[in-house]
Amino acid sequence: MTSAVAVSSKPSPRGSLSGKRILLIIGGGIAAYKALDLIRRLRERGAAVRVVMTSAAQEFVTTLSVGALSADHVFTELFDRNDEHDVGHIRLSREADLLVVAPATADLMAKLANGHANDLASTVLLATDKKVLLAPAMNPKMWSHTATRRNRATLAKDGIAFVGPAKGEMAESNEAGEGRMAEPLEIVAAIEAMLDSRPKPLAGRRIIVTSGPTHEPIDPVRYIANRSSGKQGHAIAAALAKLGADVRLVSGPVTIADPAGVITTHVQT
């Protein structure tokens, strides 16, 4: 079972998603503005993008902006007189090759994990038989909350894929930690990996990779360490995941970012 998607650091070629149909669900959060760039990046690569917006998402970005970038109608209502003659939410969920939720809020994750369907976004997610990719974005305390961790584990068990979140500064003043939505190009790379039909020779394998230095304490002030940067270990973990392995990375204190699509545990010793 693989719940995270490995991505390549190489630039994506134009046309790499030619003919692919992406249904993007935009959740309500400050990271919703990144969805505009995500739409543009996907269309640059030849994908057709349709968008569902939650009511909360519309507080951060407008349907006008989203519609202009996607060149398609933006769907916001579960009950729409113009679309419900053919059960619009079912049609939306079935016509796409992949469903992407970005940003995936704690609320959307909770709804999907527990099978709730009380608006268009959650109904589409419940009605689909296609792959789903979530790009979580929320306050670090919300991401680390027991309920959110439980929901993430449930979704991973159900076969839902994740990209991010990353660590960094939050929109809130003096807030930092894990919870930033993955950058649009990282999400694009994850989408490309999920839609890549080429065989993955390490599919079904579970691999642990250790990377970076350790800090072995001598006393409360001093410690013994080595100069490992972690670059090689992180690159190996990313490459293994790209080949289909379910990779867990155990990383010492490094200054480089966690490899995208790999579940990373940080340690000191």
Backbone as CSV, one residue per row, in Angstrom:
resi,resn,N_x,N_y,N_z,CA_x,CA_y,CA_z,C_x,C_y,C_z
1,MET,0.850,-1.186,0.000,0.000,0.000,0.000,0.881,1.229,0.000
2,THR,0.662,2.136,-0.926,1.419,3.360,-0.995,0.475,4.530,-0.885
3,SER,0.669,5.365,0.122,-0.217,6.500,0.317,0.433,7.811,-0.073
4,ALA,1.727,7.789,-0.381,2.412,9.004,-0.797,2.937,8.806,-2.202
5,VAL,3.060,9.900,-2.924,3.455,9.819,-4.318,4.855,10.361,-4.488
6,ALA,5.719,9.587,-5.125,7.069,10.058,-5.390,7.072,10.905,-6.642
7,VAL,7.831,11.988,-6.602,7.872,12.878,-7.749,9.304,13.097,-8.170
8,SER,9.466,13.495,-9.416,10.788,13.769,-9.957,11.131,15.236,-9.786
9,SER,12.416,15.519,-9.600,12.855,16.910,-9.492,13.111,17.526,-10.861
10,LYS,13.057,16.732,-11.941,13.295,17.248,-13.277,12.066,17.994,-13.783
11,PRO,12.267,19.057,-14.581,11.132,19.787,-15.124,10.266,18.887,-15.988
12,SER,8.960,19.090,-15.924,8.042,18.292,-16.719,8.043,18.783,-18.158
13,PRO,8.033,17.864,-19.137,7.955,18.295,-20.528,6.569,18.808,-20.856
14,ARG,6.509,19.783,-21.757,5.218,20.261,-22.217,4.507,19.103,-22.915
15,GLY,3.208,18.970,-22.655,2.448,17.890,-23.260,2.501,16.597,-22.484
16,SER,3.145,16.607,-21.306,3.276,15.373,-20.528,1.937,14.866,-20.014
17,LEU,0.913,15.732,-19.976,-0.424,15.323,-19.536,-1.442,15.468,-20.664
18,SER,-0.962,15.439,-21.879,-1.845,15.613,-23.034,-2.954,14.565,-23.048
19,GLY,-4.191,15.032,-23.180,-5.335,14.130,-23.228,-5.859,13.701,-21.873
20,LYS,-5.178,14.066,-20.794,-5.624,13.680,-19.454,-6.658,14.679,-18.938
21,ARG,-7.616,14.169,-18.185,-8.687,15.000,-17.634,-8.561,15.022,-16.110
22,ILE,-8.330,16.193,-15.582,-8.134,16.369,-14.145,-9.334,17.099,-13.558
23,LEU,-9.908,16.542,-12.506,-10.942,17.251,-11.752,-10.287,17.783,-10.485
24,LEU,-10.175,19.096,-10.400,-9.540,19.752,-9.261,-10.607,20.249,-8.298
25,ILE,-10.510,19.825,-7.054,-11.411,20.295,-6.002,-10.625,21.263,-5.125
26,ILE,-11.097,22.502,-5.056,-10.417,23.529,-4.271,-11.131,23.692,-2.940
27,GLY,-10.409,23.408,-1.853,-10.967,23.565,-0.518,-10.748,24.973,0.006
28,GLY,-11.374,25.274,1.120,-11.323,26.614,1.686,-10.149,26.823,2.612
29,GLY,-9.164,27.555,2.156,-7.996,27.867,2.963,-7.167,28.899,2.235
30,ILE,-6.257,29.542,2.946,-5.444,30.582,2.325,-4.616,30.027,1.173
31,ALA,-4.288,28.729,1.220,-3.506,28.114,0.141,-4.305,27.968,-1.142
32,ALA,-5.590,28.311,-1.125,-6.410,28.199,-2.331,-5.846,29.037,-3.473
33,TYR,-5.123,30.097,-3.150,-4.572,30.931,-4.226,-3.570,30.151,-5.075
34,LYS,-2.902,29.153,-4.476,-1.948,28.344,-5.231,-2.642,27.488,-6.282
35,ALA,-3.934,27.226,-6.090,-4.674,26.418,-7.058,-4.732,27.105,-8.414
36,LEU,-4.687,28.430,-8.427,-4.710,29.156,-9.697,-3.460,28.835,-10.515
37,ASP,-2.308,28.828,-9.868,-1.070,28.472,-10.561,-1.078,27.002,-10.949
38,LEU,-1.646,26.152,-10.101,-1.728,24.726,-10.411,-2.527,24.497,-11.689
39,ILE,-3.654,25.180,-11.825,-4.462,25.051,-13.042,-3.633,25.422,-14.272
40,ARG,-2.928,26.534,-14.176,-2.113,26.994,-15.307,-1.034,25.975,-15.666
41,ARG,-0.379,25.425,-14.649,0.685,24.445,-14.899,0.137,23.179,-15.547
42,LEU,-1.031,22.745,-15.110,-1.635,21.541,-15.685,-2.022,21.758,-17.142
43,ARG,-2.600,22.906,-17.428,-3.012,23.186,-18.804,-1.802,23.366,-19.716
44,GLU,-0.705,23.899,-19.188,0.529,24.008,-19.970,0.981,22.643,-20.467
45,ARG,0.712,21.621,-19.686,1.147,20.268,-20.015,0.100,19.483,-20.785
46,GLY,-0.958,20.144,-21.209,-1.945,19.519,-22.082,-3.148,18.929,-21.396
47,ALA,-3.251,19.060,-20.077,-4.394,18.485,-19.360,-5.625,19.370,-19.510
48,ALA,-6.780,18.728,-19.534,-8.054,19.437,-19.432,-8.422,19.482,-17.957
49,VAL,-8.729,20.666,-17.449,-8.973,20.843,-16.017,-10.390,21.349,-15.786
50,ARG,-11.148,20.595,-14.997,-12.450,21.064,-14.527,-12.326,21.276,-13.027
51,VAL,-13.082,22.226,-12.510,-12.885,22.630,-11.119,-14.193,22.624,-10.344
52,VAL,-14.119,22.048,-9.143,-15.188,22.133,-8.146,-14.651,22.981,-6.999
53,MET,-15.432,23.963,-6.564,-15.030,24.816,-5.443,-16.020,24.680,-4.300
54,THR,-15.497,24.556,-3.089,-16.373,24.579,-1.921,-16.802,26.024,-1.657
55,SER,-17.814,26.178,-0.837,-18.264,27.533,-0.501,-17.164,28.303,0.219
56,ALA,-16.391,27.609,1.053,-15.289,28.270,1.758,-14.188,28.691,0.795
57,ALA,-13.931,27.893,-0.235,-12.902,28.240,-1.218,-13.225,29.552,-1.913
58,GLN,-14.512,29.802,-2.122,-14.932,31.023,-2.810,-14.700,32.279,-1.977
59,GLU,-14.382,32.104,-0.699,-14.015,33.242,0.139,-12.566,33.674,-0.109
60,PHE,-11.778,32.808,-0.743,-10.360,33.092,-0.955,-10.025,33.390,-2.411
61,VAL,-10.660,32.680,-3.352,-10.466,32.938,-4.782,-11.835,32.953,-5.450
62,THR,-11.942,33.654,-6.557,-13.243,33.803,-7.205,-13.448,32.767,-8.299
63,THR,-14.696,32.450,-8.552,-15.025,31.544,-9.658,-14.631,32.161,-10.992
64,LEU,-14.649,33.491,-11.073,-14.259,34.170,-12.312,-12.800,33.887,-12.652
65,SER,-11.919,33.994,-11.664,-10.493,33.725,-11.888,-10.266,32.264,-12.260
66,VAL,-10.911,31.375,-11.523,-10.744,29.942,-11.770,-11.280,29.572,-13.149
67,GLY,-12.442,30.101,-13.507,-13.021,29.806,-14.808,-12.178,30.322,-15.955
68,ALA,-11.585,31.502,-15.780,-10.743,32.064,-16.829,-9.503,31.213,-17.062
69,LEU,-8.906,30.713,-15.989,-7.694,29.908,-16.115,-7.977,28.497,-16.609
70,SER,-9.106,27.934,-16.199,-9.431,26.560,-16.607,-10.135,26.507,-17.952
71,ALA,-10.664,27.650,-18.405,-11.420,27.722,-19.659,-12.607,26.769,-19.641
72,ASP,-13.245,26.661,-18.488,-14.396,25.764,-18.346,-15.305,26.320,-17.255
73,HIS,-16.502,25.765,-17.208,-17.445,26.133,-16.161,-16.907,25.686,-14.805
74,VAL,-17.109,26.491,-13.784,-16.702,26.144,-12.423,-17.924,25.655,-11.664
75,PHE,-17.806,24.500,-11.044,-18.932,23.863,-10.365,-18.864,24.161,-8.867
76,THR,-19.973,24.647,-8.326,-19.991,25.047,-6.918,-21.166,24.479,-6.135
77,GLU,-22.242,24.106,-6.819,-23.467,23.715,-6.129,-23.802,22.249,-6.363
78,LEU,-24.242,21.583,-5.313,-24.684,20.193,-5.448,-25.971,20.115,-6.253
79,PHE,-26.875,21.049,-6.003,-28.149,21.072,-6.714,-28.155,22.255,-7.671
80,ASP,-27.913,21.961,-8.942,-27.850,22.982,-9.984,-28.852,22.624,-11.066
81,ARG,-29.770,23.518,-11.344,-30.819,23.237,-12.321,-30.258,22.953,-13.713
82,ASN,-29.091,23.488,-14.006,-28.519,23.300,-15.337,-27.771,21.986,-15.485
83,ASP,-27.395,21.378,-14.358,-26.552,20.180,-14.433,-27.196,18.922,-13.877
84,GLU,-28.187,19.060,-13.017,-28.692,17.890,-12.316,-29.594,16.997,-13.157
85,HIS,-29.914,17.415,-14.388,-30.728,16.536,-15.226,-29.988,15.243,-15.554
86,ASP,-28.649,15.288,-15.534,-27.871,14.064,-15.777,-27.037,13.700,-14.550
87,VAL,-27.533,14.047,-13.377,-26.857,13.757,-12.101,-25.406,14.248,-12.179
88,GLY,-25.257,15.570,-12.113,-23.980,16.218,-12.372,-22.824,15.719,-11.543
89,HIS,-23.046,15.445,-10.253,-21.919,15.032,-9.411,-21.387,13.661,-9.815
90,ILE,-22.269,12.791,-10.302,-21.815,11.482,-10.779,-21.016,11.647,-12.061
91,ARG,-21.523,12.468,-12.959,-20.828,12.700,-14.228,-19.442,13.298,-13.993
92,LEU,-19.355,14.286,-13.128,-18.059,14.904,-12.845,-17.054,13.890,-12.315
93,SER,-17.501,13.031,-11.428,-16.595,12.067,-10.801,-16.134,10.987,-11.761
94,ARG,-16.941,10.689,-12.773,-16.618,9.587,-13.686,-15.845,10.039,-14.920
95,GLU,-15.992,11.300,-15.315,-15.361,11.758,-16.551,-13.876,12.053,-16.384
96,ALA,-13.420,12.215,-15.165,-12.013,12.570,-14.926,-11.125,11.332,-14.897
97,ASP,-9.856,11.525,-15.238,-8.859,10.464,-15.080,-8.302,10.449,-13.660
98,LEU,-8.348,11.600,-12.994,-7.794,11.725,-11.646,-8.481,12.876,-10.931
99,LEU,-8.775,12.680,-9.642,-9.319,13.750,-8.811,-8.208,14.278,-7.913
100,VAL,-8.061,15.589,-7.880,-7.035,16.239,-7.068,-7.712,17.228,-6.136
101,VAL,-7.410,17.148,-4.851,-7.959,18.088,-3.870,-6.814,18.968,-3.385
102,ALA,-6.864,20.257,-3.733,-5.789,21.184,-3.374,-6.357,22.596,-3.221
103,PRO,-6.340,23.140,-2.034,-5.878,22.516,-0.796,-6.907,21.551,-0.219
104,ALA,-6.395,20.484,0.392,-7.250,19.537,1.117,-7.266,19.968,2.578
105,THR,-8.371,20.537,3.006,-8.485,21.035,4.378,-8.763,19.890,5.344
106,ALA,-8.622,20.174,6.627,-8.943,19.175,7.647,-10.399,18.747,7.531
107,ASP,-11.267,19.685,7.188,-12.690,19.382,7.047,-12.943,18.423,5.892
108,LEU,-12.338,18.685,4.738,-12.521,17.796,3.591,-11.949,16.412,3.865
109,MET,-10.804,16.353,4.524,-10.226,15.058,4.868,-11.142,14.288,5.808
110,ALA,-11.725,14.979,6.786,-12.631,14.323,7.734,-13.876,13.803,7.030
111,LYS,-14.420,14.598,6.117,-15.608,14.163,5.378,-15.315,12.906,4.566
112,LEU,-14.201,12.922,3.838,-13.868,11.780,2.993,-13.559,10.542,3.827
113,ALA,-12.846,10.708,4.928,-12.492,9.568,5.778,-13.714,8.914,6.399
114,ASN,-14.746,9.716,6.652,-15.940,9.203,7.330,-17.143,9.035,6.409
115,GLY,-16.936,9.234,5.108,-17.999,8.979,4.146,-19.113,9.995,4.135
116,HIS,-18.839,11.230,4.544,-19.865,12.267,4.529,-19.976,12.869,3.131
117,ALA,-21.200,13.218,2.742,-21.437,13.794,1.419,-22.554,14.819,1.528
118,ASN,-22.214,16.017,2.001,-23.238,17.035,2.210,-23.034,18.284,1.362
119,ASP,-22.079,18.237,0.424,-21.921,19.315,-0.549,-21.361,18.704,-1.824
120,LEU,-21.156,19.529,-2.857,-20.726,18.979,-4.141,-19.358,18.319,-4.043
121,ALA,-18.404,18.966,-3.378,-17.051,18.422,-3.306,-17.022,17.052,-2.639
122,SER,-17.640,16.936,-1.479,-17.620,15.663,-0.757,-18.429,14.594,-1.483
123,THR,-19.504,14.994,-2.163,-20.315,14.030,-2.908,-19.549,13.483,-4.100
124,VAL,-18.844,14.360,-4.816,-18.026,13.921,-5.947,-16.957,12.938,-5.479
125,LEU,-16.305,13.239,-4.364,-15.255,12.359,-3.854,-15.800,10.994,-3.461
126,LEU,-17.006,10.966,-2.946,-17.602,9.698,-2.534,-18.120,8.907,-3.732
127,ALA,-18.463,9.615,-4.809,-19.068,8.954,-5.969,-18.041,8.435,-6.967
128,THR,-16.784,8.831,-6.818,-15.802,8.488,-7.837,-15.276,7.067,-7.695
129,ASP,-14.868,6.511,-8.830,-14.158,5.231,-8.833,-12.747,5.417,-9.387
130,LYS,-12.294,6.669,-9.437,-10.967,6.994,-9.959,-9.992,7.263,-8.809
131,LYS,-8.711,7.365,-9.150,-7.696,7.671,-8.143,-7.892,9.088,-7.612
132,VAL,-7.519,9.274,-6.342,-7.662,10.576,-5.686,-6.322,10.972,-5.068
133,LEU,-5.924,12.225,-5.296,-4.693,12.779,-4.725,-5.054,13.974,-3.852
134,LEU,-4.598,13.964,-2.606,-4.846,15.065,-1.683,-3.559,15.849,-1.437
135,ALA,-3.677,17.176,-1.450,-2.572,18.063,-1.084,-2.992,18.828,0.164
136,PRO,-2.748,18.266,1.355,-3.223,18.887,2.597,-2.628,20.270,2.829
137,ALA,-3.423,21.126,3.466,-2.964,22.459,3.855,-3.771,22.908,5.061
138,MET,-3.075,23.171,6.152,-3.765,23.597,7.376,-2.730,24.058,8.401
139,ASN,-3.206,24.633,9.477,-2.342,25.037,10.578,-1.614,23.816,11.151
140,PRO,-0.344,23.953,11.547,0.400,22.804,12.069,-0.296,22.068,13.209
141,LYS,-0.952,22.797,14.084,-1.639,22.136,15.196,-2.826,21.323,14.693
142,MET,-3.486,21.798,13.653,-4.583,21.030,13.060,-4.047,19.768,12.389
143,TRP,-2.899,19.896,11.691,-2.319,18.743,11.015,-1.864,17.682,12.013
144,SER,-1.350,18.112,13.152,-0.842,17.157,14.143,-1.920,16.662,15.101
145,HIS,-3.125,17.194,15.002,-4.207,16.780,15.902,-4.514,15.293,15.718
146,THR,-4.852,14.645,16.804,-5.133,13.205,16.773,-6.201,12.853,15.751
147,ALA,-7.241,13.655,15.660,-8.328,13.360,14.723,-7.843,13.424,13.278
148,THR,-7.026,14.425,12.963,-6.508,14.550,11.600,-5.569,13.408,11.271
149,ARG,-4.715,13.033,12.213,-3.806,11.906,11.976,-4.587,10.614,11.762
150,ARG,-5.648,10.453,12.538,-6.491,9.269,12.381,-7.161,9.268,11.005
151,ASN,-7.665,10.416,10.587,-8.308,10.506,9.278,-7.313,10.249,8.154
152,ARG,-6.092,10.765,8.301,-5.084,10.525,7.279,-4.769,9.041,7.160
153,ALA,-4.638,8.372,8.296,-4.354,6.936,8.278,-5.490,6.167,7.609
154,THR,-6.720,6.568,7.890,-7.875,5.914,7.265,-7.854,6.109,5.759
155,LEU,-7.586,7.326,5.323,-7.560,7.623,3.894,-6.435,6.872,3.191
156,ALA,-5.261,6.806,3.820,-4.152,6.059,3.232,-4.509,4.586,3.095
157,LYS,-5.169,4.043,4.108,-5.603,2.647,4.058,-6.609,2.425,2.940
158,ASP,-7.407,3.450,2.652,-8.405,3.361,1.586,-7.809,3.568,0.198
159,GLY,-6.512,3.830,0.132,-5.858,3.981,-1.162,-5.745,5.405,-1.665
160,ILE,-6.067,6.371,-0.821,-5.935,7.770,-1.204,-4.461,8.165,-1.158
161,ALA,-3.995,8.897,-2.167,-2.598,9.325,-2.228,-2.444,10.738,-1.685
162,PHE,-1.247,11.034,-1.191,-0.961,12.346,-0.609,0.300,12.941,-1.222
163,VAL,0.317,14.256,-1.336,1.541,14.991,-1.639,1.614,16.133,-0.629
164,GLY,2.704,16.182,0.144,2.800,17.162,1.221,2.046,16.679,2.444
165,PRO,1.885,17.558,3.455,2.277,18.966,3.452,3.751,19.169,3.762
166,ALA,4.206,20.395,3.529,5.591,20.759,3.784,5.696,21.557,5.079
167,LYS,6.923,21.737,5.520,7.178,22.574,6.695,7.495,23.995,6.248
168,GLY,7.153,24.968,7.086,7.477,26.345,6.756,6.629,27.331,7.514
169,GLU,6.727,28.582,7.105,5.956,29.650,7.725,4.493,29.539,7.319
170,MET,3.611,29.845,8.263,2.180,29.836,8.003,1.681,31.257,7.729
171,ALA,0.447,31.338,7.246,-0.157,32.649,7.013,-0.357,33.395,8.327
172,GLU,-0.626,32.635,9.396,-0.817,33.255,10.703,0.505,33.803,11.237
173,SER,0.443,34.913,11.910,1.644,35.543,12.452,2.331,34.636,13.471
174,ASN,3.657,34.511,13.325,4.491,33.743,14.261,4.128,32.264,14.313
175,GLU,3.554,31.747,13.244,3.223,30.320,13.167,4.124,29.655,12.133
176,ALA,4.692,28.515,12.492,5.522,27.749,11.572,5.415,26.281,11.934
177,GLY,5.684,25.429,10.946,5.621,23.994,11.190,5.131,23.256,9.967
178,GLU,4.724,22.022,10.166,4.261,21.183,9.062,2.794,21.467,8.796
179,GLY,2.475,21.807,7.562,1.096,22.134,7.224,0.952,22.939,5.948
180,ARG,2.067,23.418,5.396,2.029,24.178,4.148,1.683,23.268,2.978
181,MET,0.810,23.733,2.103,0.475,22.937,0.929,1.693,22.801,0.024
182,ALA,1.836,21.638,-0.586,2.911,21.424,-1.551,2.820,22.473,-2.656
183,GLU,3.960,22.819,-3.224,3.974,23.813,-4.296,3.337,23.235,-5.563
184,PRO,2.765,24.097,-6.415,2.069,23.608,-7.611,2.887,22.658,-8.476
185,LEU,4.169,22.955,-8.699,4.974,22.067,-9.536,5.170,20.703,-8.882
186,GLU,5.229,20.675,-7.566,5.340,19.397,-6.860,4.052,18.593,-7.024
187,ILE,2.917,19.273,-6.975,1.632,18.593,-7.175,1.527,18.084,-8.607
188,VAL,1.978,18.893,-9.561,1.968,18.464,-10.965,2.795,17.193,-11.137
189,ALA,3.980,17.165,-10.535,4.834,15.982,-10.644,4.169,14.759,-10.028
190,ALA,3.463,14.947,-8.912,2.744,13.833,-8.289,1.627,13.337,-9.197
191,ILE,0.942,14.252,-9.853,-0.117,13.878,-10.797,0.465,13.073,-11.950
192,GLU,1.583,13.545,-12.485,2.230,12.826,-13.586,2.629,11.422,-13.152
193,ALA,3.141,11.290,-11.930,3.546,9.975,-11.430,2.342,9.047,-11.300
194,MET,1.210,9.576,-10.825,0.020,8.741,-10.641,-0.590,8.305,-11.966
195,LEU,-0.439,9.139,-12.992,-1.019,8.814,-14.297,-0.028,8.111,-15.215
196,ASP,1.164,7.852,-14.711,2.184,7.144,-15.488,1.848,5.657,-15.497
197,SER,1.554,5.140,-16.668,1.128,3.739,-16.782,2.292,2.771,-16.956
198,ARG,3.502,3.279,-16.992,4.650,2.389,-17.154,4.810,1.492,-15.926
199,PRO,5.300,0.257,-16.112,5.434,-0.664,-14.976,6.419,-0.138,-13.940
200,LYS,6.121,-0.415,-12.661,6.979,0.014,-11.555,7.566,-1.238,-10.903
201,PRO,8.842,-1.510,-11.140,9.441,-2.787,-10.715,9.465,-3.019,-9.212
202,LEU,9.346,-1.969,-8.408,9.392,-2.146,-6.950,8.019,-2.033,-6.305
203,ALA,6.976,-2.091,-7.099,5.617,-2.012,-6.549,5.385,-3.143,-5.553
204,GLY,4.825,-2.804,-4.392,4.559,-3.796,-3.359,5.694,-3.997,-2.374
205,ARG,6.862,-3.436,-2.671,8.005,-3.549,-1.761,7.958,-2.432,-0.722
206,ARG,8.357,-2.746,0.499,8.425,-1.754,1.571,9.877,-1.595,1.994
207,ILE,10.385,-0.376,1.911,11.810,-0.122,2.118,11.998,1.015,3.117
208,ILE,12.944,0.830,4.049,13.335,1.883,4.983,14.708,2.407,4.567
209,VAL,14.828,3.711,4.470,16.097,4.360,4.129,16.487,5.289,5.275
210,THR,17.749,5.223,5.702,18.249,6.176,6.700,19.121,7.203,5.990
211,SER,19.066,8.437,6.471,19.755,9.516,5.769,20.162,10.611,6.745
212,GLY,21.268,11.272,6.442,21.678,12.419,7.238,22.512,12.043,8.449
213,PRO,22.934,13.043,9.220,23.796,12.813,10.379,22.994,12.403,11.604
214,THR,23.705,12.012,12.634,23.100,11.826,13.955,23.860,12.683,14.957
215,HIS,23.184,13.078,16.001,23.794,13.838,17.094,23.765,12.976,18.352
216,GLU,24.927,12.424,18.709,25.027,11.547,19.870,25.470,12.373,21.077
217,PRO,24.610,12.583,22.054,24.959,13.478,23.166,26.048,12.906,24.073
218,ILE,26.965,13.780,24.452,27.980,13.448,25.456,27.502,13.917,26.824
219,ASP,26.977,15.121,26.853,26.403,15.713,28.058,25.345,16.712,27.585
220,PRO,24.716,17.466,28.477,23.650,18.380,28.047,24.079,19.451,27.051
221,VAL,25.386,19.671,26.887,25.861,20.733,25.998,26.495,20.181,24.724
222,ARG,27.318,19.142,24.850,28.112,18.654,23.725,27.513,17.392,23.107
223,TYR,27.842,17.187,21.835,27.430,15.951,21.171,28.445,15.601,20.085
224,ILE,28.439,14.337,19.682,29.276,13.863,18.577,28.391,13.757,17.341
225,ALA,28.874,14.299,16.225,28.089,14.274,14.991,28.998,13.968,13.810
226,ASN,28.412,13.766,12.648,29.185,13.645,11.413,28.699,14.698,10.421
227,ARG,29.368,14.794,9.287,29.086,15.871,8.347,28.124,15.466,7.228
228,SER,27.421,14.396,7.390,26.498,13.958,6.339,25.461,15.040,6.036
229,SER,25.257,15.310,4.745,24.262,16.310,4.340,22.876,15.704,4.157
230,GLY,22.831,14.384,3.973,21.557,13.721,3.722,21.135,13.723,2.265
231,LYS,21.895,14.394,1.407,21.482,14.525,0.003,21.386,13.175,-0.700
232,GLN,22.390,12.317,-0.486,22.379,11.023,-1.164,21.234,10.149,-0.665
233,GLY,21.052,10.075,0.660,19.981,9.253,1.211,18.608,9.721,0.770
234,HIS,18.412,11.033,0.762,17.126,11.577,0.325,16.878,11.263,-1.151
235,ALA,17.934,11.361,-1.968,17.789,11.070,-3.395,17.466,9.594,-3.626
236,ILE,18.101,8.722,-2.850,17.821,7.285,-2.970,16.372,6.993,-2.600
237,ALA,15.898,7.597,-1.518,14.511,7.380,-1.091,13.531,7.815,-2.169
238,ALA,13.783,8.981,-2.768,12.899,9.481,-3.820,12.922,8.567,-5.039
239,ALA,14.112,8.068,-5.405,14.228,7.189,-6.570,13.511,5.861,-6.338
240,LEU,13.643,5.297,-5.145,12.964,4.039,-4.828,11.450,4.198,-4.892
241,ALA,10.963,5.310,-4.353,9.520,5.543,-4.377,9.016,5.720,-5.798
242,LYS,9.813,6.377,-6.630,9.416,6.566,-8.025,9.295,5.230,-8.745
243,LEU,10.056,4.234,-8.305,9.992,2.898,-8.901,8.876,2.051,-8.298
244,GLY,8.074,2.646,-7.424,6.888,1.960,-6.917,6.973,1.459,-5.498
245,ALA,8.119,1.607,-4.844,8.262,1.098,-3.479,7.533,1.989,-2.484
246,ASP,7.089,1.379,-1.395,6.519,2.113,-0.265,7.688,2.431,0.662
247,VAL,8.155,3.682,0.632,9.407,4.060,1.282,9.148,4.849,2.553
248,ARG,9.871,4.477,3.608,9.889,5.240,4.844,11.313,5.749,5.042
249,LEU,11.469,7.055,5.166,12.780,7.665,5.336,12.965,8.099,6.782
250,VAL,14.066,7.655,7.399,14.436,8.096,8.742,15.584,9.083,8.569
251,SER,15.325,10.346,8.871,16.288,11.405,8.580,16.827,12.039,9.849
252,GLY,18.141,12.210,9.883,18.760,12.992,10.938,18.547,14.473,10.676
253,PRO,19.120,15.338,11.511,18.941,16.786,11.345,19.674,17.305,10.110
254,VAL,18.932,17.629,9.071,19.503,18.129,7.817,18.862,19.465,7.463
255,THR,19.470,20.152,6.513,18.946,21.449,6.080,18.196,21.354,4.760
256,ILE,18.138,20.175,4.157,17.431,20.009,2.886,15.992,19.580,3.150
257,ALA,15.145,19.789,2.151,13.727,19.468,2.290,13.510,17.960,2.243
258,ASP,12.429,17.513,2.872,12.049,16.105,2.772,11.768,15.768,1.316
259,PRO,12.145,14.575,0.850,11.830,14.204,-0.528,10.326,14.112,-0.727
260,ALA,9.852,14.694,-1.785,8.417,14.711,-2.052,7.897,13.297,-2.249
261,GLY,6.756,13.028,-1.636,6.120,11.742,-1.831,6.657,10.625,-0.972
262,VAL,7.565,10.929,-0.053,8.131,9.917,0.837,7.765,10.286,2.271
263,ILE,7.269,9.328,3.036,6.928,9.586,4.435,8.216,9.608,5.254
264,THR,8.477,10.738,5.901,9.752,10.967,6.578,9.570,11.097,8.085
265,THR,10.437,10.408,8.829,10.494,10.539,10.283,11.808,11.212,10.647
266,HIS,11.738,12.277,11.441,12.936,13.029,11.813,13.437,12.588,13.191
267,VAL,14.741,12.339,13.276,15.351,11.908,14.538,16.615,12.731,14.780
268,GLN,17.078,12.695,16.002,18.345,13.340,16.358,19.466,12.327,16.518
269,THR,19.120,11.144,17.033,20.136,10.136,17.321,19.589,8.750,17.038
